[in-house]
XYZ file of N, CA, C and O in Angstrom:
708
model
N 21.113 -10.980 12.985
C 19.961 -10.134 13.246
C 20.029 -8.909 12.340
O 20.723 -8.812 11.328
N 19.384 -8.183 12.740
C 19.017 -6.614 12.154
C 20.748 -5.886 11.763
O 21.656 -5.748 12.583
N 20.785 -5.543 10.383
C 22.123 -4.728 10.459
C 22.351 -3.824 9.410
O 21.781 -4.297 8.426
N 22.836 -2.878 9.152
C 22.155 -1.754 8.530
C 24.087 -1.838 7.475
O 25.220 -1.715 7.940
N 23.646 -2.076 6.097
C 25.156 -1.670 5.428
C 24.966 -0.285 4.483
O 24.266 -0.421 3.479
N 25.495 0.912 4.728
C 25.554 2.007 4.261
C 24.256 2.367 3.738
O 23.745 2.742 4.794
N 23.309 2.530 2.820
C 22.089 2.661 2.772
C 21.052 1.685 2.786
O 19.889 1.926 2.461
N 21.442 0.687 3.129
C 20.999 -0.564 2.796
C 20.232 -0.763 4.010
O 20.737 -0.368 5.061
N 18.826 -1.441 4.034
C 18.460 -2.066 5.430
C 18.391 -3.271 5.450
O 17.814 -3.630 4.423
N 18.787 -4.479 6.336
C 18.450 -5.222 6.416
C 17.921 -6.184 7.336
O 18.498 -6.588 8.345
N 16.556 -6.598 6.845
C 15.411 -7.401 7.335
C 16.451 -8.256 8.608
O 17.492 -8.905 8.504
N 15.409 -7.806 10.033
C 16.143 -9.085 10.849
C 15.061 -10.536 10.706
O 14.594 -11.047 11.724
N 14.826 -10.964 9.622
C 13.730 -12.033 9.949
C 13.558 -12.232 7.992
O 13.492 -11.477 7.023
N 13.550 -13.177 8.157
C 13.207 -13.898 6.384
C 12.069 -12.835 5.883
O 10.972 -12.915 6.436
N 12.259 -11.858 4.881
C 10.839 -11.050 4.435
C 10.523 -11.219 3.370
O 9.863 -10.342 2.812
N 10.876 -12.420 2.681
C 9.966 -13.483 2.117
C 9.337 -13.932 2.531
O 8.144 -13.848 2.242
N 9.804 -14.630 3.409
C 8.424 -15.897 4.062
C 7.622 -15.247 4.803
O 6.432 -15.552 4.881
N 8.254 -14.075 5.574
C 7.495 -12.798 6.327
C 5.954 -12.462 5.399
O 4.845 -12.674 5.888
N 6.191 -11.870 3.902
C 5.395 -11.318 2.776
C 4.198 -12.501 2.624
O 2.999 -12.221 2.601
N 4.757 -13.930 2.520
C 4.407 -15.379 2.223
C 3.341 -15.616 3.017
O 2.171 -15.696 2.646
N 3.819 -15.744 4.268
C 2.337 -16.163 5.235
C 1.802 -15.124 5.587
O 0.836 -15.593 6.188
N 1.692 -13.921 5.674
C 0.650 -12.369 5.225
C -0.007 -12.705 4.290
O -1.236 -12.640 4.297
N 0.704 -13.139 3.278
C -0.509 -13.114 2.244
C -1.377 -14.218 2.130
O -2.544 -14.206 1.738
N -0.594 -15.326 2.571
C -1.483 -16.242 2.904
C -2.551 -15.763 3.369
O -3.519 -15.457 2.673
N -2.470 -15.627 4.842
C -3.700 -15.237 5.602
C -4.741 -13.732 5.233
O -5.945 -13.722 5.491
N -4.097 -12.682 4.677
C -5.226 -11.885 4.235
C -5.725 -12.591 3.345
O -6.905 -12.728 3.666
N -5.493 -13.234 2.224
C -5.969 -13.893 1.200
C -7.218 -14.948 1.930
O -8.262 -15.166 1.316
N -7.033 -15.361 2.873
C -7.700 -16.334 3.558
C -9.169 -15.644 3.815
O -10.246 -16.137 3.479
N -8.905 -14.002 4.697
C -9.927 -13.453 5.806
C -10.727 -12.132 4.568
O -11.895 -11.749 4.624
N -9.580 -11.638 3.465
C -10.005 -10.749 2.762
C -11.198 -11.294 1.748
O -11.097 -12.200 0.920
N -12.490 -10.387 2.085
C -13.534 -10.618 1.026
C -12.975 -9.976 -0.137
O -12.107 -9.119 -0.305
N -14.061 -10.934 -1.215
C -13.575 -10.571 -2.971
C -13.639 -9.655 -3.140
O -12.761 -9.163 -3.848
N -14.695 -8.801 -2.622
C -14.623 -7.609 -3.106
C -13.824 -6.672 -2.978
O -13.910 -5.647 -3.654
N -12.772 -6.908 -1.943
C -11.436 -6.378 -1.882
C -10.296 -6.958 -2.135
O -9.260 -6.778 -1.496
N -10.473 -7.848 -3.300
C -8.869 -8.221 -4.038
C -8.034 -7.385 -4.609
O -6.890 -7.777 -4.842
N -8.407 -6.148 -4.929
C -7.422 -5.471 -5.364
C -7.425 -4.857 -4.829
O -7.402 -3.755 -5.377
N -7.461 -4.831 -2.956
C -6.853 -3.952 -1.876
C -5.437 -4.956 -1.117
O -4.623 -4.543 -0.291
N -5.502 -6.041 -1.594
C -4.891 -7.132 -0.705
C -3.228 -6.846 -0.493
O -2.586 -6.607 0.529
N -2.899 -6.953 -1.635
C -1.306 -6.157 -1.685
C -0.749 -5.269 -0.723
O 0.306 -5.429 -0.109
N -1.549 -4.317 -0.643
C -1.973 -3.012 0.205
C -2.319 -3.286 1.527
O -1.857 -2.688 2.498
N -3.171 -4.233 1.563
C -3.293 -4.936 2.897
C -2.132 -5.990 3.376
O -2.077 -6.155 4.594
N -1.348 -6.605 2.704
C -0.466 -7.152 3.139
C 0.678 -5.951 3.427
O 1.140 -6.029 4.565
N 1.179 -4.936 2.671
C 2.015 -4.298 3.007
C 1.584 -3.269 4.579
O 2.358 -2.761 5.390
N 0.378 -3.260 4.551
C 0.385 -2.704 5.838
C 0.616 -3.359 7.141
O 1.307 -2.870 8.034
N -0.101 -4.679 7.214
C 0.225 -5.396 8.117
C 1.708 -6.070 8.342
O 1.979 -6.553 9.442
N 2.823 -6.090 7.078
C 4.274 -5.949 7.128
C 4.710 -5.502 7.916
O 5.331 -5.951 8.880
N 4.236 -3.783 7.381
C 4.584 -2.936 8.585
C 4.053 -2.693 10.236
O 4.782 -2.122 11.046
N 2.899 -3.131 10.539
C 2.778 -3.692 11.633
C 3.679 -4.794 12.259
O 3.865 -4.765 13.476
N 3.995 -5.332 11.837
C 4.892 -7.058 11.996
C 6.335 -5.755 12.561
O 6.756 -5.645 13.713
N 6.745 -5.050 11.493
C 8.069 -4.795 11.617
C 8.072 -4.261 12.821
O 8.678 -4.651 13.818
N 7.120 -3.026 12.647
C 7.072 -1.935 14.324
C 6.926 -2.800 15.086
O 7.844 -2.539 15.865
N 6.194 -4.146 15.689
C 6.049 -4.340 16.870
C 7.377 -5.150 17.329
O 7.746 -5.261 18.498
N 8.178 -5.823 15.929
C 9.441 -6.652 16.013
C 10.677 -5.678 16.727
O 11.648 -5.902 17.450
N 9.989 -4.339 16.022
C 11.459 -3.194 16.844
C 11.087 -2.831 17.896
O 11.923 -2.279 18.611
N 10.050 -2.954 18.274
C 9.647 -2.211 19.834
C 9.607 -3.231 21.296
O 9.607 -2.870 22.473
N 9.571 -4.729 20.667
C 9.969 -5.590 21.600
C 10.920 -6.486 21.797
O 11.632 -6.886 20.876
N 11.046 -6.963 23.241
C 12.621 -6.955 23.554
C 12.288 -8.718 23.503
O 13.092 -9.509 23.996
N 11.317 -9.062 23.003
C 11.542 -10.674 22.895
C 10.728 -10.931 21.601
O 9.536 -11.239 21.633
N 11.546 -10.763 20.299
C 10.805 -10.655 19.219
C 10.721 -12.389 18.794
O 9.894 -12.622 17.912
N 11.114 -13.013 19.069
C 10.950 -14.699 18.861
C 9.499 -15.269 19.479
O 8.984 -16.387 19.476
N 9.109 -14.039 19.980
C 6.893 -14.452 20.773
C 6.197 -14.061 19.750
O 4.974 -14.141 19.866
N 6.786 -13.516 18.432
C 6.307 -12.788 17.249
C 5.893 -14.118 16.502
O 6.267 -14.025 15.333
N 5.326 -15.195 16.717
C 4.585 -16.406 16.009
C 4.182 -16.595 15.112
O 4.315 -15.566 14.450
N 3.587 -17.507 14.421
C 2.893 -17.673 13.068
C 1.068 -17.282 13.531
O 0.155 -17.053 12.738
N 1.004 -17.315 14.955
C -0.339 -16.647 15.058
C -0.687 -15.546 15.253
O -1.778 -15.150 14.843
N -0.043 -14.958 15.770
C 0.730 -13.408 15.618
C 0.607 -12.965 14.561
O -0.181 -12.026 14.448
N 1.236 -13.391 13.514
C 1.100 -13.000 11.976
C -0.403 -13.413 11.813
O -1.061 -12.382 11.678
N -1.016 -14.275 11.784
C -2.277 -14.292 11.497
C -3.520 -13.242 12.006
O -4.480 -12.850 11.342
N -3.178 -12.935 13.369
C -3.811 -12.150 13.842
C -3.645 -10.653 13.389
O -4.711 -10.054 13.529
N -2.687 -9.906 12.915
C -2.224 -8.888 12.277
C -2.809 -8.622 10.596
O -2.940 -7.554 9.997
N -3.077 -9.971 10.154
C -3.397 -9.852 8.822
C -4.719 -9.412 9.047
O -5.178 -8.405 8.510
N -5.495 -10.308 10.011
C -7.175 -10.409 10.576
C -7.238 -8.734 10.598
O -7.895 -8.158 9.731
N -6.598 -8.058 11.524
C -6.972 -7.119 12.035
C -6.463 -5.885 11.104
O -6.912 -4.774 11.383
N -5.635 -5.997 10.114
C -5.191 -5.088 9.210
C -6.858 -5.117 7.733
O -7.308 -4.169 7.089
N -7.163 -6.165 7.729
C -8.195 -6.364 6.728
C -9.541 -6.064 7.542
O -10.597 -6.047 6.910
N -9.542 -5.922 8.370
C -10.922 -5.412 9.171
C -10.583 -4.150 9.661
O -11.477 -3.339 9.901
N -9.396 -3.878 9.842
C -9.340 -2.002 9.881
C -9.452 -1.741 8.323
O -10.374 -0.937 8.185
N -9.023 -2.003 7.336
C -9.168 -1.714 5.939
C -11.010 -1.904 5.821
O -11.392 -0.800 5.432
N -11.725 -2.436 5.921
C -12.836 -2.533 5.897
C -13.982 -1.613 6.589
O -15.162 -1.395 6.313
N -13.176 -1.210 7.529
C -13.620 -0.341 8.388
C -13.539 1.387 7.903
O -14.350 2.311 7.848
N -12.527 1.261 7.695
C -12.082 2.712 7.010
C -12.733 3.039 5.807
O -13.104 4.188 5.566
N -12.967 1.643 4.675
C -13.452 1.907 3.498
C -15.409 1.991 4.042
O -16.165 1.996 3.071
N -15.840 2.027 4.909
C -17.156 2.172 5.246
C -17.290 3.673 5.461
O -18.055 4.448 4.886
N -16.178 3.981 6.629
C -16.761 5.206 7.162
C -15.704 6.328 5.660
O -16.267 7.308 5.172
N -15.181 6.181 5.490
C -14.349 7.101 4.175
C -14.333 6.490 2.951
O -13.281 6.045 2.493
N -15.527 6.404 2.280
C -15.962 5.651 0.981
C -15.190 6.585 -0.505
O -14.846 6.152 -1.606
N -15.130 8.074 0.115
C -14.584 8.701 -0.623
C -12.754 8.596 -0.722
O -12.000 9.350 -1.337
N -12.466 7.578 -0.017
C -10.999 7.227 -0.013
C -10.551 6.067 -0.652
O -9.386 5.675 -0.596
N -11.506 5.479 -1.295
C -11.753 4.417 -2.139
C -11.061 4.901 -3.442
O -11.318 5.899 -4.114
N -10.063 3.885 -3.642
C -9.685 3.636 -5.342
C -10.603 3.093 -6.076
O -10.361 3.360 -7.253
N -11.768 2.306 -5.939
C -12.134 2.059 -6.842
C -13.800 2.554 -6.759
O -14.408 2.382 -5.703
N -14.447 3.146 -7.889
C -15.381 3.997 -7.709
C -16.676 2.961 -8.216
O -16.701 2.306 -9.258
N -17.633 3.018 -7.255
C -18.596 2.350 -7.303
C -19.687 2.742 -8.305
O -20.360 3.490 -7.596
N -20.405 2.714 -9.716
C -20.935 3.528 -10.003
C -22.533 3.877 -9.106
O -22.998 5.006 -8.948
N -23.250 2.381 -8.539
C -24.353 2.397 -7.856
C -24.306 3.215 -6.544
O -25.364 3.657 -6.097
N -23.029 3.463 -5.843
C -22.998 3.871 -5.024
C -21.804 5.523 -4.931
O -20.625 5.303 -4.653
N -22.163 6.745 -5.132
C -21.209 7.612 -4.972
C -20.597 8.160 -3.704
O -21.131 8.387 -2.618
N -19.125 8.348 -4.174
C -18.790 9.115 -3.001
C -19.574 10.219 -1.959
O -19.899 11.327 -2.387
N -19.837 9.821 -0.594
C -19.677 10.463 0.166
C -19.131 12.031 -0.025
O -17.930 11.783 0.081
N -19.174 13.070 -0.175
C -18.876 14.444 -0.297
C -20.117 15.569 -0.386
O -21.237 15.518 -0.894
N -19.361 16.646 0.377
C -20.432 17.779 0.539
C -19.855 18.928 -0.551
O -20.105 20.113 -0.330
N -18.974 18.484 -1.887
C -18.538 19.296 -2.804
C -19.593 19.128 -4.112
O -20.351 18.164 -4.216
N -19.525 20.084 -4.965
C -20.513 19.610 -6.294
C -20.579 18.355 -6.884
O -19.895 17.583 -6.211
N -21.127 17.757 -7.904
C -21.066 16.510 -8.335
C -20.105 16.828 -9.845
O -19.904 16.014 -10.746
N -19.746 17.872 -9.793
C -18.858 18.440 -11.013
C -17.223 17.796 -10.241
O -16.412 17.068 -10.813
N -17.132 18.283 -8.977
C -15.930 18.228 -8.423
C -15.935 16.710 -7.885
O -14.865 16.117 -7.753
N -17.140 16.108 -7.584
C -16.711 14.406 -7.165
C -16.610 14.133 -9.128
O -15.585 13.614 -9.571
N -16.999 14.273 -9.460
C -16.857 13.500 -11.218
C -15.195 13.886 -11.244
O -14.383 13.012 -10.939
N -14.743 15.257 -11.629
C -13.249 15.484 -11.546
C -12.578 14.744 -11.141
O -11.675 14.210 -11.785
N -13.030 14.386 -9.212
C -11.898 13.641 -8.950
C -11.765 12.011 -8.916
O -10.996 11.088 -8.650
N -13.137 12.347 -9.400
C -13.205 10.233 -9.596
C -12.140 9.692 -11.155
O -11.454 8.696 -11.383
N -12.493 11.002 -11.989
C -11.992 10.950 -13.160
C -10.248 11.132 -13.157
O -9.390 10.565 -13.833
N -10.157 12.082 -12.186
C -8.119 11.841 -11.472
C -8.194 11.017 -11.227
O -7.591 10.391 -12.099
N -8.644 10.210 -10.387
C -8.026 8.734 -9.697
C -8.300 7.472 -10.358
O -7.548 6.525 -10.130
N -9.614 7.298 -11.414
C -9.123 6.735 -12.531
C -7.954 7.094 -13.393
O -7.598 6.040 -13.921
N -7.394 7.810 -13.682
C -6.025 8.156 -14.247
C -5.069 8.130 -13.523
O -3.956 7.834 -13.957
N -5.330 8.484 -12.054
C -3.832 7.827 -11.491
C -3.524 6.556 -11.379
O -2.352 6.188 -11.293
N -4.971 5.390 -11.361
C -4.589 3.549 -11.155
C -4.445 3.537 -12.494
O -3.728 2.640 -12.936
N -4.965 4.341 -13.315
C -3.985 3.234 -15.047
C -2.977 4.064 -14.957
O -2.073 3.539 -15.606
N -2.702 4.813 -14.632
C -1.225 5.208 -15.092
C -0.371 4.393 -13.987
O 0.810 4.247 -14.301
N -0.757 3.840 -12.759
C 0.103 2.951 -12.090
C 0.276 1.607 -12.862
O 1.326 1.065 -13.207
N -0.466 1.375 -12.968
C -1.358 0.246 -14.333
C -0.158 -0.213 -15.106
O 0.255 -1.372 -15.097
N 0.305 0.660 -15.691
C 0.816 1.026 -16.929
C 2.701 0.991 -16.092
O 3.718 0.937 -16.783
N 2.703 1.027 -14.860
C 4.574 0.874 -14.374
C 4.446 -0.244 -14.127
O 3.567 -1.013 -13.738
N 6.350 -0.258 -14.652
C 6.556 -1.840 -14.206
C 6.322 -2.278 -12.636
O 6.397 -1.428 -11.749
N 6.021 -3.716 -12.336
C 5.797 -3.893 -10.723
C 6.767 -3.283 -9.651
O 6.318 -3.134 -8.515
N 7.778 -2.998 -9.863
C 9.004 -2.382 -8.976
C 8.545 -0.971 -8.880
O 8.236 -0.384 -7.843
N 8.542 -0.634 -9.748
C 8.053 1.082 -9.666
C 6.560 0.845 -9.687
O 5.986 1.930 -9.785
N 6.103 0.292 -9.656
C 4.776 0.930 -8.875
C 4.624 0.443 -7.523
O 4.002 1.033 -6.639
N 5.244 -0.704 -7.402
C 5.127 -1.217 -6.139
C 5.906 -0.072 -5.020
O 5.349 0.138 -3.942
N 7.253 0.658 -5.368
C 7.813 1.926 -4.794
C 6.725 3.031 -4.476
O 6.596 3.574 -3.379
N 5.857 3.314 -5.757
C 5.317 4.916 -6.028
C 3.865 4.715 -5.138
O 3.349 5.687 -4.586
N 3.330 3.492 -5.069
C 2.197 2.916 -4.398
C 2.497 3.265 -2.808
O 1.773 3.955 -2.090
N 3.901 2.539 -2.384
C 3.813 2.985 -1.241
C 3.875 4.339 -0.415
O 3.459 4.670 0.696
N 4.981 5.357 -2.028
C 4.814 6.676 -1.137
C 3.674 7.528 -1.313
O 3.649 8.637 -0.781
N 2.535 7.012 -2.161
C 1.542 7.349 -1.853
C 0.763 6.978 -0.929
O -0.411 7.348 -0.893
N 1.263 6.240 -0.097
C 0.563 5.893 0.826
C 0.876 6.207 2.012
O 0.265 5.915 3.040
N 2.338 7.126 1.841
C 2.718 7.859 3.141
C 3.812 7.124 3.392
O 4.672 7.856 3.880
N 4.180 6.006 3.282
C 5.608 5.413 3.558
C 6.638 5.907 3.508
O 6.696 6.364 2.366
N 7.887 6.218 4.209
C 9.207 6.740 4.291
C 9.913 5.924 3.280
O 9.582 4.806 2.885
N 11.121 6.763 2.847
C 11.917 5.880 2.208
C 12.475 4.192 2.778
O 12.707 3.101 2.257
N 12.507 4.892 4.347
C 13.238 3.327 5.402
C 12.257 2.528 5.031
O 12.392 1.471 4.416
N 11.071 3.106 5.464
C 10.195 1.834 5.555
C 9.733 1.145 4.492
O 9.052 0.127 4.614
N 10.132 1.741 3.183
C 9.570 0.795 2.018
C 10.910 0.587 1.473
O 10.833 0.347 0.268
N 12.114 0.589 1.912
C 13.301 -0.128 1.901
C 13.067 -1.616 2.700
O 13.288 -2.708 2.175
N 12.545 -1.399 4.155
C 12.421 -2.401 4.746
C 11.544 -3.319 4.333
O 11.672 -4.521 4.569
N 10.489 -2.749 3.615
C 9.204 -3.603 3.309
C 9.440 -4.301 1.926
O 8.916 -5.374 1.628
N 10.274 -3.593 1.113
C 10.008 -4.528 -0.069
C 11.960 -5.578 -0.083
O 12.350 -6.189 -1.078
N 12.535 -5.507 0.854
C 13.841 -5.890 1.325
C 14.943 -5.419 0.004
O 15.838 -6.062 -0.544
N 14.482 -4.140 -0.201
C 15.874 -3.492 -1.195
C 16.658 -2.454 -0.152
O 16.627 -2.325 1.072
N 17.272 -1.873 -1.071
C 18.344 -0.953 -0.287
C 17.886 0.034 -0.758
O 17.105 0.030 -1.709
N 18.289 1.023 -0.182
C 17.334 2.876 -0.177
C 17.261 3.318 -1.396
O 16.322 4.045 -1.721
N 18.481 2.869 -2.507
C 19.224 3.505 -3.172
C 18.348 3.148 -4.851
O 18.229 3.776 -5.903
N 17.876 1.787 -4.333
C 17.344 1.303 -5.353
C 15.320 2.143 -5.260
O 14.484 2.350 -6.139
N 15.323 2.332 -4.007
C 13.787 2.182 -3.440
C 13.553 3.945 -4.549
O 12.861 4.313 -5.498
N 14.711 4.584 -3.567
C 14.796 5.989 -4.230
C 14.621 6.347 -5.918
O 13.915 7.119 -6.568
N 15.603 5.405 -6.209
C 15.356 5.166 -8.096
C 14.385 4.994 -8.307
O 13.864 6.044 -8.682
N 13.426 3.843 -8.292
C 12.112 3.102 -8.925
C 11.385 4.078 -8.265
O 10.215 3.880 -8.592
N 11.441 5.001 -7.531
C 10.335 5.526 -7.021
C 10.380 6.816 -8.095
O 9.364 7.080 -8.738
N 11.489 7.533 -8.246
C 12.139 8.880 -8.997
C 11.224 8.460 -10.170
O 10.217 9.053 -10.560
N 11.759 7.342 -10.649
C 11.265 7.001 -12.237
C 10.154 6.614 -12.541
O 9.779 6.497 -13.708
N 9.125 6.232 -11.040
C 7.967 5.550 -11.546
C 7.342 7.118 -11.388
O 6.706 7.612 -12.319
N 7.581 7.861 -10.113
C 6.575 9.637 -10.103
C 6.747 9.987 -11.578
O 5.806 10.278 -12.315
N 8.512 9.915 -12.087
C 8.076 10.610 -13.036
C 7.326 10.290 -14.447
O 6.819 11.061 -15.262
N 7.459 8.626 -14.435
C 6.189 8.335 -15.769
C 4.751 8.537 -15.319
O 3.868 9.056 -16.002
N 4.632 8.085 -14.141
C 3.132 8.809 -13.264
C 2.809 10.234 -14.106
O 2.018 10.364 -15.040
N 3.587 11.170 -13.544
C 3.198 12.556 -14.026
C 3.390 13.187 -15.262
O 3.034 14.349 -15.460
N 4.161 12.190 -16.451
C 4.120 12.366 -17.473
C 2.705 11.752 -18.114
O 2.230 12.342 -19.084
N 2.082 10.669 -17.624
C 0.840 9.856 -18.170
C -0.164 11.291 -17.771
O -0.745 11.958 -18.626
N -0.193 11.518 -16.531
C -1.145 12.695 -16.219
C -1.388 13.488 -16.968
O -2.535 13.744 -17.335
N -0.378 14.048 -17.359
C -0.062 15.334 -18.559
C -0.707 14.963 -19.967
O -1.327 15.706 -20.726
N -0.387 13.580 -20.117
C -0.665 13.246 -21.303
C -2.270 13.219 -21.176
O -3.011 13.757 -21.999
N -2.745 12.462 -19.938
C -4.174 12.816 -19.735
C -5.064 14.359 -19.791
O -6.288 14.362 -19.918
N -4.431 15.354 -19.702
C -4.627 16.466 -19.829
C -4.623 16.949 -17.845
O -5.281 17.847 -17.319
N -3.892 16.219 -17.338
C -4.102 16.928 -15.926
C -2.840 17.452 -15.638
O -1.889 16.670 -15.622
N -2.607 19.025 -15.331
C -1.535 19.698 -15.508
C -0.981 19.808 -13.430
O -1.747 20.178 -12.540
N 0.442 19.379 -13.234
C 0.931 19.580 -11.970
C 0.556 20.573 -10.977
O 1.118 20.595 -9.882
């Protein structure tokens, strides 16, 4: 089961095959127009899988429909959120603009940052962005130790090195820290 070696976490449950049939099934329920949320949607519903695996005392009722149902409901809260917070959207619609009660000087600015922050993710290798993705997304070090099944030590590195080509591309973009 679950056992923790010096910084290391380790997965009580295969998080391959765990990652495997997630993605299966968002891939299944996720519309096209959110394929390049899916990743994102699988890592969240991961972490759903994990919290409810630590919080109950009979984690073997944790099923293959279980997992299906988690993917369902992680891609329809993602759908949900991108309706009512359009301005939380990575990817910028031109027919349709952000939602905001700021100038159209300051939505252009920041549409124009966050195009420069996805190519400059763009632009890291999959390990480090797959790290820098999640702590932008609020993830703890544990939990994106647990989620991508490395050890802290490594999570900590690829993450160090992907912020810092992140914020060197920025710079180079002309956007100063």
């Amino acid at each position: 089961m679950g056992a923790k070696n010096g910084d290391s976490a380790v997965a009580p449950f295969d998080t391959g095959r765990l990652h495997a049939v997630l993605s299966r099934a968002v891939r299944s329920v996720c519309p096209a127009w959110m394929a390049q949320r899916r990743e994102d949607i699988v890592q969240n519903a991961t972490v759903r899988v994990v919290r409810k695996w630590n919080e109950t005392e009979e984690p073997e009722t944790l099923g293959a429909s279980y997992l299906w149902r988690v993917a369902h409901s992680a891609v329809m809260d993602e759908i949900r959120h991108r309706r009512r917070h359009p301005e939380d959207s990575w990817e910028v619609s031109p027919d349709k603009p952000a939602a905001d009660e700021h100038s159209p000087e300051r939505r252009s600015d920041a549409a124009d940052l966050r195009r420069a922050i996805e190519e400059g993710l763009r632009r890291l290798p999959e390990d480090r962005r797959r790290a820098v993705a999640l702590y932008l997304l609020g993830h703890s070090l544990k939990e994106t130790a647990l989620l991508l099944g490395w050890t802290a030590k490594r999570v900590d590195n690829q993450r160090y090195k992907g912020l810092a080509a992140l914020r060197s591309f920025l710079v180079e973009q002309g956007y100063e820290p």
